[in-house]
Structures are given as C-alpha cells and as structure tokens.
PDB file of C-alpha atoms in Angstrom:
ATOM      1  CA  ALA A 126     177.239  74.411 -42.414  1.00  0.00           C
ATOM      2  CA  SER A 127     177.280  74.464 -38.603  1.00  0.00           C
ATOM      3  CA  ALA A 128     178.158  78.186 -38.721  1.00  0.00           C
ATOM      4  CA  PHE A 129     174.693  79.051 -40.087  1.00  0.00           C
ATOM      5  CA  ASP A 130     171.856  79.844 -37.651  1.00  0.00           C
ATOM      6  CA  SER A 131     168.287  78.504 -37.824  1.00  0.00           C
ATOM      7  CA  ASP A 132     167.321  81.227 -40.306  1.00  0.00           C
ATOM      8  CA  GLY A 133     170.152  80.288 -42.666  1.00  0.00           C
ATOM      9  CA  TYR A 134     172.354  83.309 -41.847  1.00  0.00           C
ATOM     10  CA  THR A 135     175.932  83.578 -40.746  1.00  0.00           C
ATOM     11  CA  ASN A 136     178.364  86.428 -40.124  1.00  0.00           C
ATOM     12  CA  LEU A 137     181.242  87.445 -42.340  1.00  0.00           C
ATOM     13  CA  TYR A 138     183.924  89.700 -40.877  1.00  0.00           C
ATOM     14  CA  PHE A 139     186.561  91.883 -42.539  1.00  0.00           C
ATOM     15  CA  VAL A 140     189.786  91.773 -40.528  1.00  0.00           C
ATOM     16  CA  MET A 141     192.490  94.307 -41.313  1.00  0.00           C
ATOM     17  CA  ALA A 142     196.036  93.673 -40.102  1.00  0.00           C
ATOM     18  CA  TRP A 143     199.515  94.941 -40.767  1.00  0.00           C
ATOM     19  CA  ASP A 144     202.975  93.496 -40.327  1.00  0.00           C
ATOM     20  CA  ARG A 145     205.060  94.937 -37.525  1.00  0.00           C
ATOM     21  CA  PRO A 146     208.536  93.657 -36.637  1.00  0.00           C
ATOM     22  CA  ASN A 147     209.662  92.466 -33.234  1.00  0.00           C
ATOM     23  CA  SER A 148     212.686  90.570 -31.992  1.00  0.00           C
ATOM     24  CA  ASP A 149     211.306  87.307 -33.397  1.00  0.00           C
ATOM     25  CA  GLY A 150     210.753  88.632 -36.915  1.00  0.00           C
ATOM     26  CA  TRP A 151     207.401  89.607 -38.444  1.00  0.00           C
ATOM     27  CA  TYR A 152     203.903  88.947 -37.161  1.00  0.00           C
ATOM     28  CA  ASP A 153     200.357  90.077 -37.889  1.00  0.00           C
ATOM     29  CA  LYS A 154     199.055  92.848 -35.629  1.00  0.00           C
ATOM     30  CA  ASP A 155     195.577  94.375 -35.566  1.00  0.00           C
ATOM     31  CA  MET A 156     195.299  97.961 -36.794  1.00  0.00           C
ATOM     32  CA  LEU A 157     195.779 100.628 -34.180  1.00  0.00           C
ATOM     33  CA  MET A 158     192.762 102.158 -32.435  1.00  0.00           C
ATOM     34  CA  GLY A 159     191.618 105.198 -34.380  1.00  0.00           C
ATOM     35  CA  GLU A 160     193.344 104.098 -37.609  1.00  0.00           C
ATOM     36  CA  LYS A 161     191.545 105.636 -40.593  1.00  0.00           C
ATOM     37  CA  LEU A 162     190.341 103.360 -43.366  1.00  0.00           C
ATOM     38  CA  TYR A 163     188.321 103.644 -46.592  1.00  0.00           C
ATOM     39  CA  LEU A 164     186.175 100.850 -48.027  1.00  0.00           C
ATOM     40  CA  ASP A 165     184.109 100.993 -51.199  1.00  0.00           C
ATOM     41  CA  GLU A 166     182.017  98.658 -53.367  1.00  0.00           C
ATOM     42  CA  ILE A 167     182.299  95.499 -51.300  1.00  0.00           C
ATOM     43  CA  GLU A 168     180.906  92.526 -53.193  1.00  0.00           C
ATOM     44  CA  ILE A 169     180.430  88.948 -52.038  1.00  0.00           C
ATOM     45  CA  THR A 170     179.384  86.440 -54.681  1.00  0.00           C
ATOM     46  CA  GLU A 171     179.116  82.690 -54.910  1.00  0.00           C
ATOM     47  CA  ALA A 172     181.845  81.137 -57.051  1.00  0.00           C
ATOM     48  CA  ASP A 173     180.571  79.720 -60.319  1.00  0.00           C
ATOM     49  CA  THR A 174     181.500  76.042 -60.244  1.00  0.00           C
ATOM     50  CA  THR A 175     179.316  75.028 -63.165  1.00  0.00           C
ATOM     51  CA  PRO A 176     181.384  72.816 -65.494  1.00  0.00           C
ATOM     52  CA  GLY A 177     182.147  74.358 -68.869  1.00  0.00           C
ATOM     53  CA  GLU A 178     181.196  72.861 -72.196  1.00  0.00           C
ATOM     54  CA  VAL A 179     183.351  70.214 -73.829  1.00  0.00           C
ATOM     55  CA  VAL A 180     185.065  71.877 -76.790  1.00  0.00           C
ATOM     56  CA  GLU A 181     185.438  69.740 -79.886  1.00  0.00           C
ATOM     57  CA  ILE A 182     188.925  69.607 -81.382  1.00  0.00           C
ATOM     58  CA  THR A 183     190.272  68.624 -84.779  1.00  0.00           C
ATOM     59  CA  ASN A 184     193.665  67.045 -85.233  1.00  0.00           C
ATOM     60  CA  ASP A 185     194.259  68.225 -88.832  1.00  0.00           C
ATOM     61  CA  GLY A 186     196.040  64.956 -89.527  1.00  0.00           C
ATOM     62  CA  LEU A 187     198.411  65.383 -86.580  1.00  0.00           C
ATOM     63  CA  TYR A 188     198.903  62.778 -83.863  1.00  0.00           C
ATOM     64  CA  THR A 189     196.122  63.280 -81.303  1.00  0.00           C
ATOM     65  CA  LYS A 190     194.878  61.399 -78.265  1.00  0.00           C
ATOM     66  CA  ARG A 191     192.049  62.758 -76.173  1.00  0.00           C
ATOM     67  CA  ALA A 192     189.633  61.628 -73.470  1.00  0.00           C
ATOM     68  CA  THR A 193     186.849  63.859 -72.142  1.00  0.00           C
ATOM     69  CA  PHE A 194     185.237  60.912 -70.291  1.00  0.00           C
ATOM     70  CA  GLU A 195     181.798  61.899 -71.630  1.00  0.00           C
ATOM     71  CA  THR A 196     181.224  59.321 -74.383  1.00  0.00           C
ATOM     72  CA  ASP A 197     184.786  58.259 -75.214  1.00  0.00           C
ATOM     73  CA  SER A 198     186.358  55.299 -73.469  1.00  0.00           C
ATOM     74  CA  MET A 199     189.456  54.750 -71.358  1.00  0.00           C
ATOM     75  CA  ASP A 200     191.067  52.593 -74.047  1.00  0.00           C
ATOM     76  CA  MET A 201     193.846  55.089 -74.760  1.00  0.00           C
ATOM     77  CA  PHE A 202     194.642  55.936 -71.133  1.00  0.00           C
ATOM     78  CA  ALA A 203     195.271  53.137 -68.657  1.00  0.00           C
ATOM     79  CA  PRO A 204     195.662  53.315 -64.852  1.00  0.00           C
ATOM     80  CA  ASN A 205     199.168  52.579 -63.626  1.00  0.00           C
ATOM     81  CA  ALA A 206     199.918  49.516 -61.467  1.00  0.00           C
ATOM     82  CA  LYS A 207     197.322  48.963 -58.726  1.00  0.00           C
ATOM     83  CA  THR A 208     195.566  52.238 -59.367  1.00  0.00           C
ATOM     84  CA  LYS A 209     191.810  51.984 -59.920  1.00  0.00           C
ATOM     85  CA  SER A 210     190.085  54.405 -62.289  1.00  0.00           C
ATOM     86  CA  THR A 211     186.395  55.216 -62.091  1.00  0.00           C
ATOM     87  CA  ILE A 212     184.349  57.416 -64.418  1.00  0.00           C
ATOM     88  CA  THR A 213     182.298  59.668 -62.140  1.00  0.00           C
ATOM     89  CA  ASN A 214     179.792  62.517 -62.357  1.00  0.00           C
ATOM     90  CA  GLU A 215     180.635  63.809 -58.871  1.00  0.00           C
ATOM     91  CA  THR A 216     182.623  66.648 -60.423  1.00  0.00           C
ATOM     92  CA  ALA A 217     183.970  67.703 -63.807  1.00  0.00           C
ATOM     93  CA  HIS A 218     185.918  70.546 -65.358  1.00  0.00           C
ATOM     94  CA  THR A 219     183.887  70.339 -68.562  1.00  0.00           C
ATOM     95  CA  GLY A 220     180.817  68.295 -69.392  1.00  0.00           C
ATOM     96  CA  GLU A 221     179.380  65.978 -66.746  1.00  0.00           C
ATOM     97  CA  TYR A 222     182.088  63.382 -66.173  1.00  0.00           C
ATOM     98  CA  SER A 223     185.681  63.068 -65.035  1.00  0.00           C
ATOM     99  CA  VAL A 224     187.840  60.137 -63.951  1.00  0.00           C
ATOM    100  CA  MET A 225     188.804  59.494 -60.322  1.00  0.00           C
ATOM    101  CA  TYR A 226     191.885  57.517 -59.342  1.00  0.00           C
ATOM    102  CA  THR A 227     192.049  55.556 -56.079  1.00  0.00           C
ATOM    103  CA  GLY A 228     194.364  52.998 -54.513  1.00  0.00           C
ATOM    104  CA  ARG A 229     197.565  54.838 -55.369  1.00  0.00           C
ATOM    105  CA  GLU A 230     200.715  53.625 -53.621  1.00  0.00           C
ATOM    106  CA  GLY A 231     203.233  55.826 -55.419  1.00  0.00           C
ATOM    107  CA  ASN A 232     203.511  59.250 -57.013  1.00  0.00           C
ATOM    108  CA  TRP A 233     203.558  57.753 -60.529  1.00  0.00           C
ATOM    109  CA  GLN A 234     200.391  55.686 -60.131  1.00  0.00           C
ATOM    110  CA  THR A 235     197.849  57.767 -62.022  1.00  0.00           C
ATOM    111  CA  LEU A 236     197.396  57.430 -65.764  1.00  0.00           C
ATOM    112  CA  VAL A 237     199.734  56.240 -68.483  1.00  0.00           C
ATOM    113  CA  THR A 238     199.555  56.263 -72.263  1.00  0.00           C
ATOM    114  CA  SER A 239     201.869  55.138 -75.043  1.00  0.00           C
ATOM    115  CA  LEU A 240     202.983  57.462 -77.831  1.00  0.00           C
ATOM    116  CA  LYS A 241     202.576  54.663 -80.362  1.00  0.00           C
ATOM    117  CA  GLY A 242     201.892  56.226 -83.761  1.00  0.00           C
ATOM    118  CA  ALA A 243     203.603  59.537 -83.006  1.00  0.00           C
ATOM    119  CA  ASP A 244     206.423  60.909 -85.154  1.00  0.00           C
ATOM    120  CA  PRO A 245     209.650  60.275 -83.147  1.00  0.00           C
ATOM    121  CA  THR A 246     210.986  63.658 -84.321  1.00  0.00           C
ATOM    122  CA  SER A 247     207.863  65.653 -83.443  1.00  0.00           C
ATOM    123  CA  THR A 248     207.069  67.939 -80.531  1.00  0.00           C
ATOM    124  CA  ILE A 249     204.349  66.555 -78.257  1.00  0.00           C
ATOM    125  CA  THR A 250     202.148  68.722 -76.039  1.00  0.00           C
ATOM    126  CA  ALA A 251     200.213  67.051 -73.234  1.00  0.00           C
ATOM    127  CA  SER A 252     197.550  68.796 -71.175  1.00  0.00           C
ATOM    128  CA  CYS A 253     194.851  67.966 -68.654  1.00  0.00           C
ATOM    129  CA  TYR A 254     192.920  69.432 -65.724  1.00  0.00           C
ATOM    130  CA  LEU A 255     193.342  68.066 -62.209  1.00  0.00           C
ATOM    131  CA  ARG A 256     191.934  68.739 -58.764  1.00  0.00           C
ATOM    132  CA  ASN A 257     192.290  67.269 -55.303  1.00  0.00           C
ATOM    133  CA  TYR A 258     189.644  64.904 -53.965  1.00  0.00           C
ATOM    134  CA  TYR A 259     189.539  66.719 -50.609  1.00  0.00           C
ATOM    135  CA  PRO A 260     188.511  70.403 -50.839  1.00  0.00           C
ATOM    136  CA  THR A 261     190.777  71.368 -47.915  1.00  0.00           C
ATOM    137  CA  LYS A 262     193.929  69.717 -49.290  1.00  0.00           C
ATOM    138  CA  SER A 263     196.648  71.945 -50.682  1.00  0.00           C
ATOM    139  CA  GLY A 264     200.311  71.817 -51.567  1.00  0.00           C
ATOM    140  CA  THR A 265     200.144  68.941 -54.070  1.00  0.00           C
ATOM    141  CA  GLU A 266     202.431  69.392 -57.075  1.00  0.00           C
ATOM    142  CA  ALA A 267     201.655  67.629 -60.365  1.00  0.00           C
ATOM    143  CA  LYS A 268     203.709  67.247 -63.545  1.00  0.00           C
ATOM    144  CA  PHE A 269     203.899  65.162 -66.707  1.00  0.00           C
ATOM    145  CA  ARG A 270     206.632  62.546 -67.048  1.00  0.00           C
ATOM    146  CA  LEU A 271     208.049  61.174 -70.297  1.00  0.00           C
ATOM    147  CA  LEU A 272     209.474  57.657 -70.054  1.00  0.00           C
ATOM    148  CA  LEU A 273     212.334  57.146 -72.513  1.00  0.00           C
ATOM    149  CA  PRO A 274     212.913  53.710 -74.100  1.00  0.00           C
ATOM    150  CA  LYS A 275     215.630  51.453 -72.698  1.00  0.00           C
ATOM    151  CA  GLU A 276     218.259  49.685 -74.806  1.00  0.00           C
ATOM    152  CA  ASN A 277     218.301  46.858 -72.290  1.00  0.00           C
ATOM    153  CA  GLU A 278     215.416  45.831 -70.042  1.00  0.00           C
ATOM    154  CA  LYS A 279     217.808  45.688 -67.088  1.00  0.00           C
ATOM    155  CA  ASP A 280     218.797  49.334 -67.565  1.00  0.00           C
ATOM    156  CA  PRO A 281     217.267  51.860 -65.121  1.00  0.00           C
ATOM    157  CA  ASN A 282     214.332  53.919 -66.373  1.00  0.00           C
ATOM    158  CA  GLU A 283     215.107  57.403 -67.665  1.00  0.00           C
ATOM    159  CA  TYR A 284     212.537  60.171 -67.393  1.00  0.00           C
ATOM    160  CA  VAL A 285     211.987  63.742 -68.580  1.00  0.00           C
ATOM    161  CA  TYR A 286     209.639  65.970 -66.588  1.00  0.00           C
ATOM    162  CA  SER A 287     207.452  68.941 -67.474  1.00  0.00           C
ATOM    163  CA  ASP A 288     207.065  72.010 -65.298  1.00  0.00           C
ATOM    164  CA  SER A 289     204.804  71.382 -62.322  1.00  0.00           C
ATOM    165  CA  VAL A 290     201.613  73.051 -61.137  1.00  0.00           C
ATOM    166  CA  SER A 291     200.215  73.344 -57.613  1.00  0.00           C
ATOM    167  CA  LEU A 292     196.814  71.820 -56.819  1.00  0.00           C
ATOM    168  CA  ASP A 293     194.997  73.748 -54.111  1.00  0.00           C
ATOM    169  CA  GLY A 294     191.692  72.599 -52.683  1.00  0.00           C
ATOM    170  CA  ALA A 295     188.886  71.747 -55.075  1.00  0.00           C
ATOM    171  CA  ILE A 296     190.059  74.117 -57.826  1.00  0.00           C
ATOM    172  CA  TRP A 297     190.502  72.559 -61.262  1.00  0.00           C
ATOM    173  CA  THR A 298     194.033  73.397 -62.414  1.00  0.00           C
ATOM    174  CA  GLU A 299     195.490  72.978 -65.890  1.00  0.00           C
ATOM    175  CA  LEU A 300     198.674  70.953 -66.269  1.00  0.00           C
ATOM    176  CA  ARG A 301     200.529  71.332 -69.558  1.00  0.00           C
ATOM    177  CA  GLY A 302     203.843  69.942 -70.741  1.00  0.00           C
ATOM    178  CA  THR A 303     205.757  70.014 -74.030  1.00  0.00           C
ATOM    179  CA  PHE A 304     208.347  67.441 -75.065  1.00  0.00           C
ATOM    180  CA  ASP A 305     210.517  67.754 -78.176  1.00  0.00           C
ATOM    181  CA  LEU A 306     211.090  64.103 -79.059  1.00  0.00           C
ATOM    182  CA  SER A 307     213.877  65.029 -81.474  1.00  0.00           C
ATOM    183  CA  ASP A 308     215.975  65.941 -78.406  1.00  0.00           C
ATOM    184  CA  TYR A 309     216.200  62.241 -77.563  1.00  0.00           C
ATOM    185  CA  PRO A 310     217.976  60.230 -80.295  1.00  0.00           C
ATOM    186  CA  GLU A 311     217.137  57.002 -78.451  1.00  0.00           C
ATOM    187  CA  ILE A 312     213.505  57.452 -79.579  1.00  0.00           C
ATOM    188  CA  THR A 313     212.980  55.846 -82.993  1.00  0.00           C
ATOM    189  CA  GLU A 314     210.102  54.593 -85.104  1.00  0.00           C
ATOM    190  CA  ASP A 315     210.904  51.074 -83.899  1.00  0.00           C
ATOM    191  CA  ASN A 316     210.488  51.860 -80.195  1.00  0.00           C
ATOM    192  CA  ILE A 317     208.089  54.831 -80.116  1.00  0.00           C
ATOM    193  CA  SER A 318     205.406  52.458 -78.796  1.00  0.00           C
ATOM    194  CA  LYS A 319     207.517  51.998 -75.648  1.00  0.00           C
ATOM    195  CA  VAL A 320     207.642  55.751 -74.985  1.00  0.00           C
ATOM    196  CA  ASN A 321     205.046  56.554 -72.337  1.00  0.00           C
ATOM    197  CA  ILE A 322     203.638  59.682 -70.742  1.00  0.00           C
ATOM    198  CA  ASP A 323     202.158  59.641 -67.255  1.00  0.00           C
ATOM    199  CA  ILE A 324     201.376  62.078 -64.439  1.00  0.00           C
ATOM    200  CA  VAL A 325     203.235  62.199 -61.147  1.00  0.00           C
ATOM    201  CA  THR A 326     202.320  64.086 -57.988  1.00  0.00           C
ATOM    202  CA  VAL A 327     204.173  65.244 -54.881  1.00  0.00           C
ATOM    203  CA  PRO A 328     203.232  64.406 -52.131  1.00  0.00           C
ATOM    204  CA  GLU A 329     202.676  60.933 -53.525  1.00  0.00           C
ATOM    205  CA  LYS A 330     199.029  60.499 -52.497  1.00  0.00           C
ATOM    206  CA  SER A 331     196.396  63.159 -53.155  1.00  0.00           C
TER     207      SER A 331
END
C-alpha cells in the first residue's frame, strides 16, 4: 500500500531480460540498447478471489465424510495433538467459512479422521483445499497420510503417503490422494476404526 501515491496511483513496469552465460554460469541481463520488441494487447486485471459456491454431493450409498465448515460440525475431523482448530470467515475456498489450525509443533499436527465404517477392501479418495496463512510464504509441501493399524501397540507406526502438492502464497490449492485399502491385508473389518487419515506438511509449520 505504501507504493501508492496520494491520488491512489502507482507505477507498473515491464522489464525484459535474457539469459547470457559467463564464467559463473547463467545470469539475467537487460536487453541490449536498440533491441527490437513487439507488444500487443497488454491487460492488467484484478484476480478474482471471490469464494466459489459450496457444491452439494451425494454419496450414493458409498462411504462418505465431508466438512465444508458452513453449517456442518467438526465432529468427523479432529485436530491432532496440541493443534487448535478455529472456524473462521477470514478466507474460504467455497462458501464463507474455512478452518484455521494454530499451535502446530510437528508436520503431522493438522487434522485427523478415522475410516470407521469404510469397507476394508475399498479404494478411498481424500481431497481438500489448503492455503498458507501468510500470503508471502511459499515452498510448503502438503500430502495425505494413511496410518495403518498395528498388531501390537509397541510396534512402530506404519504410514502410506499420497503425492504432495506445493502451497504458494495465499492461493487455495487442491490436495487429493487415493488409497487402495485392499493393498494392505493388515486392514480388516475389526480394526478399520483404527485406520486414520491426516495431512502432513513440509516444512513442518506453515
């Protein structure tokens, strides 16, 4: 905001550069004096950040868990460990509300849910939209994590991870992961309630 003058105007410059090698590798160098250049149909528009509408879904009898944070509760999705969750209208991908997580002390401390009620031989798809709290933050990677049941409580935890996505700035980014539960014979009807899905991020705090 400090870049705007008293009349509410600021300057926007187009800078053209090319890569030219030297002994140290590659670096940006301004175009040469007298370099010819064509420009046409320049357009500068404000990005539309208006949240979209919440789309209703039907489960057709299939296992479904969903939270839009508009009128539904957090009963199905619990914060992990010391993480605090807050329903907020500061920003949203759809509708008016989203959930903000604070107090994280580890990359796994976001949201967790049990797959209780799911078919242990089914394929589960998990999806959500995420964004950084700070608009200037970039480089955070997020992915879903499937926690497999343990035969003995003293056994180490075993996890399966989805592909990751990169969260850049204040852009809402979709994260989606698919897990074929039939690939893991240790998952049964008796212990499906102990199979959890959560979200992990790298770096740990975002």
